[in-house]
mmCIF file of C-alpha atoms in Angstrom:
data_model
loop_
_atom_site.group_PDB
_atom_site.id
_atom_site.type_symbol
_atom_site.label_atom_id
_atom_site.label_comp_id
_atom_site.label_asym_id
_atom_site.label_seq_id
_atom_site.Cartn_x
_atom_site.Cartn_y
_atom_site.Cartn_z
ATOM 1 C CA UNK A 264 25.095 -45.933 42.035
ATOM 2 C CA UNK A 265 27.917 -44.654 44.892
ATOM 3 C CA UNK A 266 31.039 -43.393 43.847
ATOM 4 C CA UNK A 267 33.539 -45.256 46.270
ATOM 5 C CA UNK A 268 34.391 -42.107 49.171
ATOM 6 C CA UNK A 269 30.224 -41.920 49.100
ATOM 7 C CA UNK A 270 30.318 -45.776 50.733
ATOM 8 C CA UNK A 271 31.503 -44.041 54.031
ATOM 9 C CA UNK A 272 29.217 -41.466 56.434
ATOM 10 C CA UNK A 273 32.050 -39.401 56.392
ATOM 11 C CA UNK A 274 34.149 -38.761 53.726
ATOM 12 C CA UNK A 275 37.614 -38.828 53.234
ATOM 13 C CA UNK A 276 38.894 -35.353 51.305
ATOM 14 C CA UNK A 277 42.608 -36.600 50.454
ATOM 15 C CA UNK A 278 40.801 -39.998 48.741
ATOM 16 C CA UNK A 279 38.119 -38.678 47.091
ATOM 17 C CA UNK A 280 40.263 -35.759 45.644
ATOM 18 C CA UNK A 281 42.685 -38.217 44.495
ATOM 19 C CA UNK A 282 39.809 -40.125 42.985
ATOM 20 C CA UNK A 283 38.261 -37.357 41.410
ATOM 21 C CA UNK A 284 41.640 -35.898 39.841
ATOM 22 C CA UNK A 285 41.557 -38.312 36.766
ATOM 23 C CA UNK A 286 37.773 -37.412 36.118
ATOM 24 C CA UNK A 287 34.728 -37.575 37.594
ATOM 25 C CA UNK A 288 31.812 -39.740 36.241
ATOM 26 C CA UNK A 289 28.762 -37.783 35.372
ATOM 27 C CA UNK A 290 26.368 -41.238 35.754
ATOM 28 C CA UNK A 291 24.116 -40.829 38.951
ATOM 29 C CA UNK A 292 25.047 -37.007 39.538
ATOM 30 C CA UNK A 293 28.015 -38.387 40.847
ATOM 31 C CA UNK A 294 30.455 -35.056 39.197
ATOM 32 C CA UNK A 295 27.964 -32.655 40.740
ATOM 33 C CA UNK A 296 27.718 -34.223 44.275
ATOM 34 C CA UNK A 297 31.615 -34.301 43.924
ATOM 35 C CA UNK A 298 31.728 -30.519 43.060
ATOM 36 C CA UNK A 299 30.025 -29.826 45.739
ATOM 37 C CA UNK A 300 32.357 -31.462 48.089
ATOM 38 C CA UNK A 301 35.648 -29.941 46.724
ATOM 39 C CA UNK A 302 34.203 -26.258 46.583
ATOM 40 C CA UNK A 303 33.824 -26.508 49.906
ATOM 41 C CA UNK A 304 30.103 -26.131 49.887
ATOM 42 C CA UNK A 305 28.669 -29.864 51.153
ATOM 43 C CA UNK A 306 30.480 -30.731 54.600
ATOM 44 C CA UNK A 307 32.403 -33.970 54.776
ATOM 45 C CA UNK A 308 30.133 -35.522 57.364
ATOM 46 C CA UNK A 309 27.045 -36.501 55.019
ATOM 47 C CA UNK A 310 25.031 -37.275 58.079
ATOM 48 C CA UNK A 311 24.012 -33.208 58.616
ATOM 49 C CA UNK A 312 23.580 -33.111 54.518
ATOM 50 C CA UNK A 313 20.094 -32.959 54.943
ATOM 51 C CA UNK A 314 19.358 -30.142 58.047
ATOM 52 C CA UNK A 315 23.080 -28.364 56.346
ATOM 53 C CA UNK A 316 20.927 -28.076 52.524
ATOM 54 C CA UNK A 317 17.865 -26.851 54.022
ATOM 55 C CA UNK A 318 19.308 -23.989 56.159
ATOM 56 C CA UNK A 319 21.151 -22.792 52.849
ATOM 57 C CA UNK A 320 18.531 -23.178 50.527
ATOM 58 C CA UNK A 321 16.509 -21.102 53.002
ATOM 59 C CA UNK A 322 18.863 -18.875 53.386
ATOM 60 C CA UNK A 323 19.585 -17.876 49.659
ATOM 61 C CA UNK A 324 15.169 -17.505 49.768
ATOM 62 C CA UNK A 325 16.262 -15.158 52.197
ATOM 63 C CA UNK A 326 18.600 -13.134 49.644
ATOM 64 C CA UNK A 327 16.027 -13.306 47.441
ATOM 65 C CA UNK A 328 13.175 -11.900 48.960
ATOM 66 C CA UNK A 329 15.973 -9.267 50.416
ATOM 67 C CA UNK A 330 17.685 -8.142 47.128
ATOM 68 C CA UNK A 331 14.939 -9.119 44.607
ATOM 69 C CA UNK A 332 11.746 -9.323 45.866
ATOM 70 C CA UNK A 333 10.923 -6.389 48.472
ATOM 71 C CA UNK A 334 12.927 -3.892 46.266
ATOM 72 C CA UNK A 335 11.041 -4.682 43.539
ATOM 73 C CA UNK A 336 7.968 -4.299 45.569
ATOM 74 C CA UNK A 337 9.309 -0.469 46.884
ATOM 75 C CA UNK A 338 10.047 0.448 43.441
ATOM 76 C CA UNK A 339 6.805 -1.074 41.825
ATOM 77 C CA UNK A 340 5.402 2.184 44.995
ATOM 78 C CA UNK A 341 8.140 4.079 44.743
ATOM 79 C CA UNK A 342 6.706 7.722 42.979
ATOM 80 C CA UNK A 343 3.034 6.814 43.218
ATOM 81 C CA UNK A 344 2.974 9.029 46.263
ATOM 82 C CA UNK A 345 4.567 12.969 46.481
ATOM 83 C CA UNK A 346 6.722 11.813 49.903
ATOM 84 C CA UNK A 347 8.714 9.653 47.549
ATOM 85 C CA UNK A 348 10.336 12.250 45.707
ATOM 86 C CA UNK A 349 11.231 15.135 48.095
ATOM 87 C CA UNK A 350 14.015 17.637 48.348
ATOM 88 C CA UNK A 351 16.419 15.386 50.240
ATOM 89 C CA UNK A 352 15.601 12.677 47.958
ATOM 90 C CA UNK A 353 14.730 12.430 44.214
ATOM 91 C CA UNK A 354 16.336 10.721 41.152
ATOM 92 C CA UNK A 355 18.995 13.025 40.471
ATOM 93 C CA UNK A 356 20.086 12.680 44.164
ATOM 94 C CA UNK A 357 23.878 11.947 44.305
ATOM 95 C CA UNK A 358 24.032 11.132 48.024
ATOM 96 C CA UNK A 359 25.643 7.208 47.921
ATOM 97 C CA UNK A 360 22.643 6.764 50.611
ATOM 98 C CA UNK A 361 19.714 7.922 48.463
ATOM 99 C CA UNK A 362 17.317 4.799 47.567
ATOM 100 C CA UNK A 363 16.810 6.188 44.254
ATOM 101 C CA UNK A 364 20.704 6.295 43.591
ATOM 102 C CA UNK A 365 20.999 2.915 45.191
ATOM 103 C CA UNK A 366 18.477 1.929 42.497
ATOM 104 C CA UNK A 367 20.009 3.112 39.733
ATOM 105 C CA UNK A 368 23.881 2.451 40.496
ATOM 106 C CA UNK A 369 22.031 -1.522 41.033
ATOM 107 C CA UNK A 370 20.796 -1.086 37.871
ATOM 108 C CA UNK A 371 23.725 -0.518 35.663
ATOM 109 C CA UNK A 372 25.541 -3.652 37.633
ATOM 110 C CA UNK A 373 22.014 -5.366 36.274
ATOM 111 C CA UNK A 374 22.116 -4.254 32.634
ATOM 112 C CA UNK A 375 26.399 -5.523 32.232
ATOM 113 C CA UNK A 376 24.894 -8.748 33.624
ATOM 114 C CA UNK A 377 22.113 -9.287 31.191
ATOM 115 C CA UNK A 378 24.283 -8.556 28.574
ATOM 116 C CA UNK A 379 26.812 -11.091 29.352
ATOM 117 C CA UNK A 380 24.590 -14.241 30.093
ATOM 118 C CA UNK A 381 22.424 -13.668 27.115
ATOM 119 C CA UNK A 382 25.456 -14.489 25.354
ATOM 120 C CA UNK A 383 26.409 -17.305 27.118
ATOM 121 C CA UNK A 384 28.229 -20.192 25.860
ATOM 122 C CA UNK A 385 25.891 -19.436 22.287
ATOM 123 C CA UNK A 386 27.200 -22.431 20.500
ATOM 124 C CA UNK A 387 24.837 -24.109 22.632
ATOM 125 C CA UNK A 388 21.111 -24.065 23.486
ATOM 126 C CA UNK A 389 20.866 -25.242 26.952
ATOM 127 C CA UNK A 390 21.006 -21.906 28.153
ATOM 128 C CA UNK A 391 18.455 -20.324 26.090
ATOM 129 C CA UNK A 392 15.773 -23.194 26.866
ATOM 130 C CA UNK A 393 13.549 -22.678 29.967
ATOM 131 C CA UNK A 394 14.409 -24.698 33.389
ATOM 132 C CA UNK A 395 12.578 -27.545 34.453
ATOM 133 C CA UNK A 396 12.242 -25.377 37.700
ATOM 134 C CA UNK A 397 11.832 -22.055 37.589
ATOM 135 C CA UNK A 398 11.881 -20.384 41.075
ATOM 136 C CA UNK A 399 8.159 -20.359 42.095
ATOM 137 C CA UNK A 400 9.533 -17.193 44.473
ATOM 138 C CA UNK A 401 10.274 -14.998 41.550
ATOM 139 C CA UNK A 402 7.503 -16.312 39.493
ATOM 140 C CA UNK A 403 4.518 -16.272 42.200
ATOM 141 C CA UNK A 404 1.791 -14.267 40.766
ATOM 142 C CA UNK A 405 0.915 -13.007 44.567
ATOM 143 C CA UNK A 406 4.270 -11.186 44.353
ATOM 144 C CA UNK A 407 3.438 -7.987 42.614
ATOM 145 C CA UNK A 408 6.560 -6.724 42.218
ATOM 146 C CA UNK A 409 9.424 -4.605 39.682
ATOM 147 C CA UNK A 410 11.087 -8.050 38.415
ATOM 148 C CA UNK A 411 15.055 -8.110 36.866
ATOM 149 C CA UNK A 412 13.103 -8.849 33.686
ATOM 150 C CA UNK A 413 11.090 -5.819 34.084
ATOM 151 C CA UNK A 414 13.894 -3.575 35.456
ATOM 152 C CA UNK A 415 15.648 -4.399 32.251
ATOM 153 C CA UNK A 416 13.154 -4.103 30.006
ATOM 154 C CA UNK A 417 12.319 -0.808 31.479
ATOM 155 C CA UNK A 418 15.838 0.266 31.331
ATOM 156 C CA UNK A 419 16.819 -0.357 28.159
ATOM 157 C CA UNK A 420 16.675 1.926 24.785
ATOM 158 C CA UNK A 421 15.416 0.131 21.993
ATOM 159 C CA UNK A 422 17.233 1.488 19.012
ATOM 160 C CA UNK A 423 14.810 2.162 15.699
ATOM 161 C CA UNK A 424 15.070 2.916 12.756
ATOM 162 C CA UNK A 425 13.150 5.873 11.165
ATOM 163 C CA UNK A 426 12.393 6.007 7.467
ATOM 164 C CA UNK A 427 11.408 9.780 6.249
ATOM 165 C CA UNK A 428 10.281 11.458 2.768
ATOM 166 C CA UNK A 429 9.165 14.469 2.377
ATOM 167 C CA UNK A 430 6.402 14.312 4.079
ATOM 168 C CA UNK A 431 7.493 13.019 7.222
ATOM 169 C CA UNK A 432 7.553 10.067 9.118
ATOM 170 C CA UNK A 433 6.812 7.371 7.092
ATOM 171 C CA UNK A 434 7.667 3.957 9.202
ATOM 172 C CA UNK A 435 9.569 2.668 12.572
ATOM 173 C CA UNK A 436 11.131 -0.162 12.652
ATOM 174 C CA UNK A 437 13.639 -2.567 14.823
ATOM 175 C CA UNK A 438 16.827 -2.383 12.939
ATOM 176 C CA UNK A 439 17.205 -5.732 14.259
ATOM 177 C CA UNK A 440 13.861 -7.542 12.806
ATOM 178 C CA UNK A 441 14.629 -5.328 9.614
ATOM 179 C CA UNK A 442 18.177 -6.700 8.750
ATOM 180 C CA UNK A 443 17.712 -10.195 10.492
ATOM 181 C CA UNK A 444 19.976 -9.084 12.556
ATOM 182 C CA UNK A 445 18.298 -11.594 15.158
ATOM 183 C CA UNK A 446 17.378 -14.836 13.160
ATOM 184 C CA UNK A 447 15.698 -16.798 15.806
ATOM 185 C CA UNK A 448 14.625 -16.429 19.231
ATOM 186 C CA UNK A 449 17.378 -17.772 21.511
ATOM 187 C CA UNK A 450 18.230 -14.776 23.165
ATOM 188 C CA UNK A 451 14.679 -13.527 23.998
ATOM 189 C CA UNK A 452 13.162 -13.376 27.180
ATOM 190 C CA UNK A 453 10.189 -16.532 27.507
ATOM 191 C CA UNK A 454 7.020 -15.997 28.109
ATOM 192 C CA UNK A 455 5.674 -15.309 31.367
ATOM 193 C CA UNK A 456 5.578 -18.554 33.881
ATOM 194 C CA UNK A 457 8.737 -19.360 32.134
ATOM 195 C CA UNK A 458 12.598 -18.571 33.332
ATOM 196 C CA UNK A 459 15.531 -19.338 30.915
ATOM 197 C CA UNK A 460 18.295 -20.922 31.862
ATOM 198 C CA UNK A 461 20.642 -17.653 31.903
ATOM 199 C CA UNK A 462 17.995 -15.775 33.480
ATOM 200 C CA UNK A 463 18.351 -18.091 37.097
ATOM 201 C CA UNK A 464 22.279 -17.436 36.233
ATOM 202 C CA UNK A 465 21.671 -13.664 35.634
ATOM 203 C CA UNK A 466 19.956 -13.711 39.129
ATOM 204 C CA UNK A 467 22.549 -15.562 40.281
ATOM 205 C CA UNK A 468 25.235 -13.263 39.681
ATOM 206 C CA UNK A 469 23.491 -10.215 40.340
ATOM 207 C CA UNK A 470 22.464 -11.390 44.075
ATOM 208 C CA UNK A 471 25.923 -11.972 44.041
ATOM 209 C CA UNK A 472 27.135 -8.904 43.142
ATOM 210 C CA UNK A 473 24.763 -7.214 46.060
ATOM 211 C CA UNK A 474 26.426 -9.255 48.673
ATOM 212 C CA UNK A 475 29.971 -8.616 47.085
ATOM 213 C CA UNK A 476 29.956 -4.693 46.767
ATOM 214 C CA UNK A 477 33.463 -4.215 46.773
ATOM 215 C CA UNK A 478 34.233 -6.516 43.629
ATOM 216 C CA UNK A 479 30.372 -6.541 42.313
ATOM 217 C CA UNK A 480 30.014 -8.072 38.847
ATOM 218 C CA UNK A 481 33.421 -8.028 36.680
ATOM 219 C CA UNK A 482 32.624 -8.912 33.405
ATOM 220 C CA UNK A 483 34.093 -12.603 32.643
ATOM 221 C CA UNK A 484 32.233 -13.819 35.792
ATOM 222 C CA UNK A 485 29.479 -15.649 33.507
ATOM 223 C CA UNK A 486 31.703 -17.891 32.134
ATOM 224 C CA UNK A 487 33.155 -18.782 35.587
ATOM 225 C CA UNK A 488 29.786 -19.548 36.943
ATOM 226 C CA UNK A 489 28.178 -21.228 33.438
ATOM 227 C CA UNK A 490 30.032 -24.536 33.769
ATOM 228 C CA UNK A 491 28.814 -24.523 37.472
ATOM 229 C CA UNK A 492 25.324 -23.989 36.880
ATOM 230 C CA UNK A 493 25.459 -26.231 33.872
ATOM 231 C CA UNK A 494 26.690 -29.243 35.743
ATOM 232 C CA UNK A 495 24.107 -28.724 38.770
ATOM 233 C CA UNK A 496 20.992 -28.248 36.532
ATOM 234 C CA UNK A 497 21.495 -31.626 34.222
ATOM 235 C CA UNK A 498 22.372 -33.462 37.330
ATOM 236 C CA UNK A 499 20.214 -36.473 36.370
ATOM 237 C CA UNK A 500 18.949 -36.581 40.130
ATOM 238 C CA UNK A 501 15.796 -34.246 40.122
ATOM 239 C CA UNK A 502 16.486 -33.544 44.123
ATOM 240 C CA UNK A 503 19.568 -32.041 43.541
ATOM 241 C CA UNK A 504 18.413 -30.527 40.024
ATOM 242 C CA UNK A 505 14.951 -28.392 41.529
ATOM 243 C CA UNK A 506 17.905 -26.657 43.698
ATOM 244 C CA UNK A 507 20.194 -25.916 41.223
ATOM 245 C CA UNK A 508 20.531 -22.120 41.462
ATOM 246 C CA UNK A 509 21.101 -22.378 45.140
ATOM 247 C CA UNK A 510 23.779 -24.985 45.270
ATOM 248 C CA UNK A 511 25.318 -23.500 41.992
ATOM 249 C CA UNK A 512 25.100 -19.631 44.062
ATOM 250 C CA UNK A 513 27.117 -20.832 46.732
ATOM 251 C CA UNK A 514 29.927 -22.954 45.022
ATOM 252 C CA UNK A 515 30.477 -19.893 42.693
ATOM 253 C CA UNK A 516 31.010 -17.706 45.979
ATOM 254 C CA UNK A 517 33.458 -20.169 47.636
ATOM 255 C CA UNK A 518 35.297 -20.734 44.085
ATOM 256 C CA UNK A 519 35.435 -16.917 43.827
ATOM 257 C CA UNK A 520 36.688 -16.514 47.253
ATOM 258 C CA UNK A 521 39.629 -18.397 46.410
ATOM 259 C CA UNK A 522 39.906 -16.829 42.714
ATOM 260 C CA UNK A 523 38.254 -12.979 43.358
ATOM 261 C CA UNK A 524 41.474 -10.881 43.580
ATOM 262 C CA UNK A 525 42.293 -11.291 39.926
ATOM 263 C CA UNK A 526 39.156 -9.593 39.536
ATOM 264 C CA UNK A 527 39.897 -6.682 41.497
ATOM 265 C CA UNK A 528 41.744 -3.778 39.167
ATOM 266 C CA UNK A 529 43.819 -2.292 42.439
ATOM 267 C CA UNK A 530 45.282 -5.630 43.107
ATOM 268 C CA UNK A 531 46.813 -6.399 40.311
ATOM 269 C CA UNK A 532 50.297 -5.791 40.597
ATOM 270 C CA UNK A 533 49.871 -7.439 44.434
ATOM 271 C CA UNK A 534 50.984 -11.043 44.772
ATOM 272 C CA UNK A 535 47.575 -12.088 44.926
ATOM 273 C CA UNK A 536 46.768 -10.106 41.525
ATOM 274 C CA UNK A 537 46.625 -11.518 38.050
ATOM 275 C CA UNK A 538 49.398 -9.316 36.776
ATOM 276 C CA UNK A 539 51.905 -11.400 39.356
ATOM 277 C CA UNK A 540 49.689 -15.034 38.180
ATOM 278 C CA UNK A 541 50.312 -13.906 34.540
ATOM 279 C CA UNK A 542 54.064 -13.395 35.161
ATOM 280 C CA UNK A 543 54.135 -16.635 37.439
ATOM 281 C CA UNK A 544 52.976 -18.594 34.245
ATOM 282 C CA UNK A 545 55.874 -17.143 32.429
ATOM 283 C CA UNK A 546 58.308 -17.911 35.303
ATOM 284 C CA UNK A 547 57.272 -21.401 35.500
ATOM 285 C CA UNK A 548 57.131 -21.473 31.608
ATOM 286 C CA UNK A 549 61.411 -20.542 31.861
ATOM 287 C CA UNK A 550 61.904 -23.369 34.511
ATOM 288 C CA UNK A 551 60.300 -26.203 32.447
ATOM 289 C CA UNK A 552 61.212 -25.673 28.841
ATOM 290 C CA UNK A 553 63.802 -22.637 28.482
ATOM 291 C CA UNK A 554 63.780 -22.781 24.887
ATOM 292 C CA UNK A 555 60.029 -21.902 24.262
ATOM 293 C CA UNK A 556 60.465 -19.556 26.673
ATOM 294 C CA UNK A 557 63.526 -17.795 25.192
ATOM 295 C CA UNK A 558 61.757 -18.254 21.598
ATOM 296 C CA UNK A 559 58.602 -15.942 23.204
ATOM 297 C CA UNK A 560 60.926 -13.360 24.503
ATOM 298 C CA UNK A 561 62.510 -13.152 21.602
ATOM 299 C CA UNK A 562 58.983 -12.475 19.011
ATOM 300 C CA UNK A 563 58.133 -10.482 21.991
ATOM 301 C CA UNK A 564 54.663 -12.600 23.152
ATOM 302 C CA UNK A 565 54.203 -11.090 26.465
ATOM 303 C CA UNK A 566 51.955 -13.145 28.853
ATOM 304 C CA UNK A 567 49.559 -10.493 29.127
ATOM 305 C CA UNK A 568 48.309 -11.295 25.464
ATOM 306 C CA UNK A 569 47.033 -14.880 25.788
ATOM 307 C CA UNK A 570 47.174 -15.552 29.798
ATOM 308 C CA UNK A 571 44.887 -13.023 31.247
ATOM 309 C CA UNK A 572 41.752 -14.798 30.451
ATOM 310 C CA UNK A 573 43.008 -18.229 30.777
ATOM 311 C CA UNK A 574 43.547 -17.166 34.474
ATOM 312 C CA UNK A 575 40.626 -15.514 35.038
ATOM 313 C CA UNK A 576 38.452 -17.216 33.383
ATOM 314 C CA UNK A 577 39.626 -20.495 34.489
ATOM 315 C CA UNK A 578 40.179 -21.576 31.428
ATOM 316 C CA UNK A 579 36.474 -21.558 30.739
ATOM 317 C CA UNK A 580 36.437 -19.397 27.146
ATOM 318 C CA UNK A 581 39.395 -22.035 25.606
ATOM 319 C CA UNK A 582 37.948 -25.223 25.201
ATOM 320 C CA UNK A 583 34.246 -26.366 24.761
ATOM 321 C CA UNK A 584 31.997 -26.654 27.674
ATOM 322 C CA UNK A 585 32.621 -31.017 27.417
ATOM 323 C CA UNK A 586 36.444 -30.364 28.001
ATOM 324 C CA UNK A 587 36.221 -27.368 30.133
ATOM 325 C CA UNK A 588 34.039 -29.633 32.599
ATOM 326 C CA UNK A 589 36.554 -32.646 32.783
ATOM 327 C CA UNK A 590 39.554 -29.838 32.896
ATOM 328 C CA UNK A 591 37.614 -28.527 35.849
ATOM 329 C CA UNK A 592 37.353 -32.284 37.506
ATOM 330 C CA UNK A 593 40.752 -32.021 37.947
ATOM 331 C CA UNK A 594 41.261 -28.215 38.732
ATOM 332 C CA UNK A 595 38.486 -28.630 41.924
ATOM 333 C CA UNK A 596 40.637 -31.874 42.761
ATOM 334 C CA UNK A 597 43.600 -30.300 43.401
ATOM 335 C CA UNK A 598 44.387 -28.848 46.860
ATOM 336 C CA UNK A 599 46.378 -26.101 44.927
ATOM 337 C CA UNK A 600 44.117 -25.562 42.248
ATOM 338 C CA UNK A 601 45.759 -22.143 41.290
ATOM 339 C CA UNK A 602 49.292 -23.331 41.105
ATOM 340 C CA UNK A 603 48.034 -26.270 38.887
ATOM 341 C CA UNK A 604 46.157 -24.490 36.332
ATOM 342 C CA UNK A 605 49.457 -22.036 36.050
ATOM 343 C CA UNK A 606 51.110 -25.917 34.745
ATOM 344 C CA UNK A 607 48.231 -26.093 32.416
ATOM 345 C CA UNK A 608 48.999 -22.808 30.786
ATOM 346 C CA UNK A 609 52.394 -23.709 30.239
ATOM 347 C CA UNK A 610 51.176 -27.009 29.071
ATOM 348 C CA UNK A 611 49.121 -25.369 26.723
ATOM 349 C CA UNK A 612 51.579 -23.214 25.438
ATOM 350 C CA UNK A 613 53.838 -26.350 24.440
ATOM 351 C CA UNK A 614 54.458 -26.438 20.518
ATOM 352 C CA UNK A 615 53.448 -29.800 19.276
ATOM 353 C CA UNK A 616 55.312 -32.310 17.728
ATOM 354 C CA UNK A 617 56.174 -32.121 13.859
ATOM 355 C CA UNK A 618 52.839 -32.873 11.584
ATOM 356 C CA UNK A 619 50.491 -32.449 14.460
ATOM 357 C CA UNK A 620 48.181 -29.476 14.698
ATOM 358 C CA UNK A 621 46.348 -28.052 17.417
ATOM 359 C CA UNK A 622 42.616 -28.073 16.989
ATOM 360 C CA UNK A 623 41.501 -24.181 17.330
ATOM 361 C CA UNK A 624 38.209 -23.145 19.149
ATOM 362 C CA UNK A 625 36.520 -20.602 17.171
ATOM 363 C CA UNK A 626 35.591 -19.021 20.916
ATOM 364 C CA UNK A 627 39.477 -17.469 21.160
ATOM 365 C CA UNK A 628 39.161 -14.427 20.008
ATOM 366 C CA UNK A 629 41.444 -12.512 19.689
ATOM 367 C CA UNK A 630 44.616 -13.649 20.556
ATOM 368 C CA UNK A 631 45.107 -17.707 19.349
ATOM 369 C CA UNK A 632 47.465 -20.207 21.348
ATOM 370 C CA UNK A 633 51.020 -18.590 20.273
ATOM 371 C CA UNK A 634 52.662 -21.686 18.157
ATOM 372 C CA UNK A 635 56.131 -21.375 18.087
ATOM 373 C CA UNK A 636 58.526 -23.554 16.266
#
């Protein structure tokens, strides 16, 4: 099945953004091909779609073999010989040029990651299960190699707990396991062959953070690229789907070329930061209903408190993934996608009429939707 603008070899933006600004269909992978298009990642002619995929799909191989792959290989070596730890360089080297400080100032951008999409959208298990195609790059056995898995397993302190009497050390123990801290196995890592869901997002983000040094991974940036990912890897075409991470890579860096400054901590108070997007949601707020906005001045309800994370987050962390997807339909659609979400944060901060209540998403935390009467 074609969605109408896919009739013609080339499409037209202005219609099929107008189409896709009441919602997008998800039959036939019609809302991913669509996402595609408005995130400026598929070009309008779909004649070069084909030769236009392959060089980017080859091209993100590239990154990964680059940023993944031979490092991994050079650390896997790296100390099995005396010439890799010499008086110029060794692991307490501070130099911003030493490999071994390169390695571990990667690593801590690595570990912030891991921590964030393990925890991914957790009211739902799509991200926990393992993909219906794992990236046979990573995964090839011939590739012997220091894997993200591995660098974080190797990384990371596993708290215990230590029982004593008086005759010493008695038993060890995971705190975790011990309390049930960790009732089932959602968040562990699959066993080898397999890749998780959030683990082709964690790589994701992380080859994105190598290519993005001076913004790197902010934490919030899961969320922006979960819905992405999501849509691309249940698109029910399995063409598109086995090239999910790619496609979904890309679209997140376009998207967060557009959004990336209210990311960056020394542009904030710039016009392009999110201090001036948080005050232009206010602004707006005082030209469309004065009385709401004179009734949060007066309790004091700075924008700051609630609007931060709308903005940055693209509203992602408000609504359940369902609704943050068809929100999204129409956020991609239009041409000014920034200025329109600011209307949808004044929209949500409407009061609602008398005997109506707003449905509240147990994922705001901690500031809820001010309702003022």
């Amino acid at each position: 099945m074609l969605f109408f603008p896919f009739f013609e070899e080339k499409l037209d933006l202005k219609v099929l953004r107008e189409l896709c600004f009441s919602g997008i269909p998800f039959e036939g992978g019609i809302r991913a091909l669509c996402w595609k298009v408005l995130l400026n990642y598929l070009p309008l002619d779909q004649m070069i779609w084909d030769s236009f995929l392959k060089k980017q799909r080859e091209v993100y191989s590239q990154f990964l073999k680059e940023m993944i792959i031979q490092p991994g290989i050079a650390k896997a070596n790296l100390g099995l010989s005396r010439e890799d730890v010499t008086m110029e360089d060794h692991p307490l080297n501070p130099n911003p040029d030493s490999k071994w400080n390169n390695y571990f100032r990667d690593n801590e951008v690595l570990l912030q990651i891991d921590k964030d999409v393990r925890r991914l959208y957790p009211d739902m298990a799509f991200f926990q299960r393992p993909t219906d195609y794992p990236c046979q790059l990573i995964l090839d056995p011939q590739n012997d190699y220091e894997t993200l898995r591995r660098r974080v397993e190797q990384t990371t302190l596993k708290a215990q707990t230590v029982d004593r009497n008086r005759s010493g050390v008695t038993n060890v123990s995971s705190p975790g396991k011990a309390l049930n801290l960790y009732p089932s196995n959602e968040y562990e890592v699959l066993p080898s062959g397999c890749e998780a869901h959030w683990e082709v997002v964690e790589r994701i983000l992380f080859i994105y953070a190598k290519l993005n040094p001076g913004i790197a991974y902010v934490q919030g940036m899961n969320e922006v690229v979960g819905p992405i990912y999501y849509t691309f890897a249940t698109d029910p075409n399995n063409e598109w789907k086995e090239h999910a991470e790619a496609d979904t890579f890309f679209c997140f860096t376009n998207l967060m070329s557009e959004n990336r400054d209210m990311f960056i901590k020394s542009l904030d108070d710039s016009q392009c930061g999110i201090t001036y997007k948080m005050e232009s949601v206010y602004s707006m707020l005082k030209e469309k209903d004065m009385d709401l906005y004179m009734k949060l001045q007066e309790q004091n309800i700075k924008p700051q408190y609630f609007t931060f994370r709308w903005l940055t987050l693209l509203l992602s962390q408000e609504f359940l993934l369902p609704d943050v997807i068809r929100i999204w339909d129409t956020l991609f659609s239009d041409q000014d996608r920034f200025d329109f979400l600011i209307l949808v944060c004044c929209a949500i901060n409407e009061p609602l009429p008398p005997g109506q209540t707003r449905v509240h998403n147990p994922r705001l935390t901690p500031y809820p939707i001010p309702q003022v009467c």
